[in-house]
Amino acid sequence: DLSPPGVGPTGKGRSLVSVPRFSGILVGGLVVQGIAILTVVIMVCFPVPVMVDPVLGSRVHLIRWCEWTPLAGFMTLMTECIDAPIYDGSRLTHDWRAKFVLSANETVSTLCGFFFPFCPNLWIWSLVMAFSTVTYSAILFRYAQKRRAFRNISRGNSVDEIELYDRSRMSLALHGMCCFIWTGILVTYFASNAGHLVVPTSW
């Protein structure tokens, strides 16, 4: 989208040079990927802080959590934005508040992993873990909500109706994939970090 800005106090003038406007999806993706690349470079080339979880006794690479935190929120937001708009009686619109709240929940839930090694005792650690679990579970409730709403959508016959149906179906499928993968990551986290507490390390 190229839109030259107005020049002068009246805004009637036009610049001869077009100013490109980049998509927010492109900018967000580049920022998240840039952070991921930067964390890898830092871990390879420089000494990085590695702390020990006082409850689980596992090593915590703080730089990794700096990478995963923005990734979790951005992926959730992009999955939500694929969804079809809702007709409010006068126009098609998105429930932006629900989308931003959900992505913020996943961001905060992931960020809690950064603070576990700084918890001074079991009680505070348990509170942080409980808060992280509750905010993470928002994506599961959101999936159930989207699944119920999708049951009431018909494919229709017009091109616009088919497009809205396909976008809703794709968004639901991607949302379900996120729930499945991130739940698997959560299980893997507990297995790898707390497994040594119940299973001998030699095994």
Coordinates of C-alpha atoms in Angstrom, one line a residue, residues 6 8 17 42-43 51 113 118 150 183 200:
G6 CA 0.3 15.5 2.4
G8 CA 2.0 21.9 4.0
V17 CA 8.1 10.5 -3.3
I42 CA 24.0 -14.3 21.9
M43 CA 24.0 -17.9 23.2
M51 CA 20.1 -20.2 36.7
G113 CA 8.9 -19.1 33.1
F118 CA 14.0 -16.0 41.1
F150 CA -18.3 -22.4 14.2
T183 CA -0.1 -28.5 25.6
P200 CA 16.4 -41.9 38.6

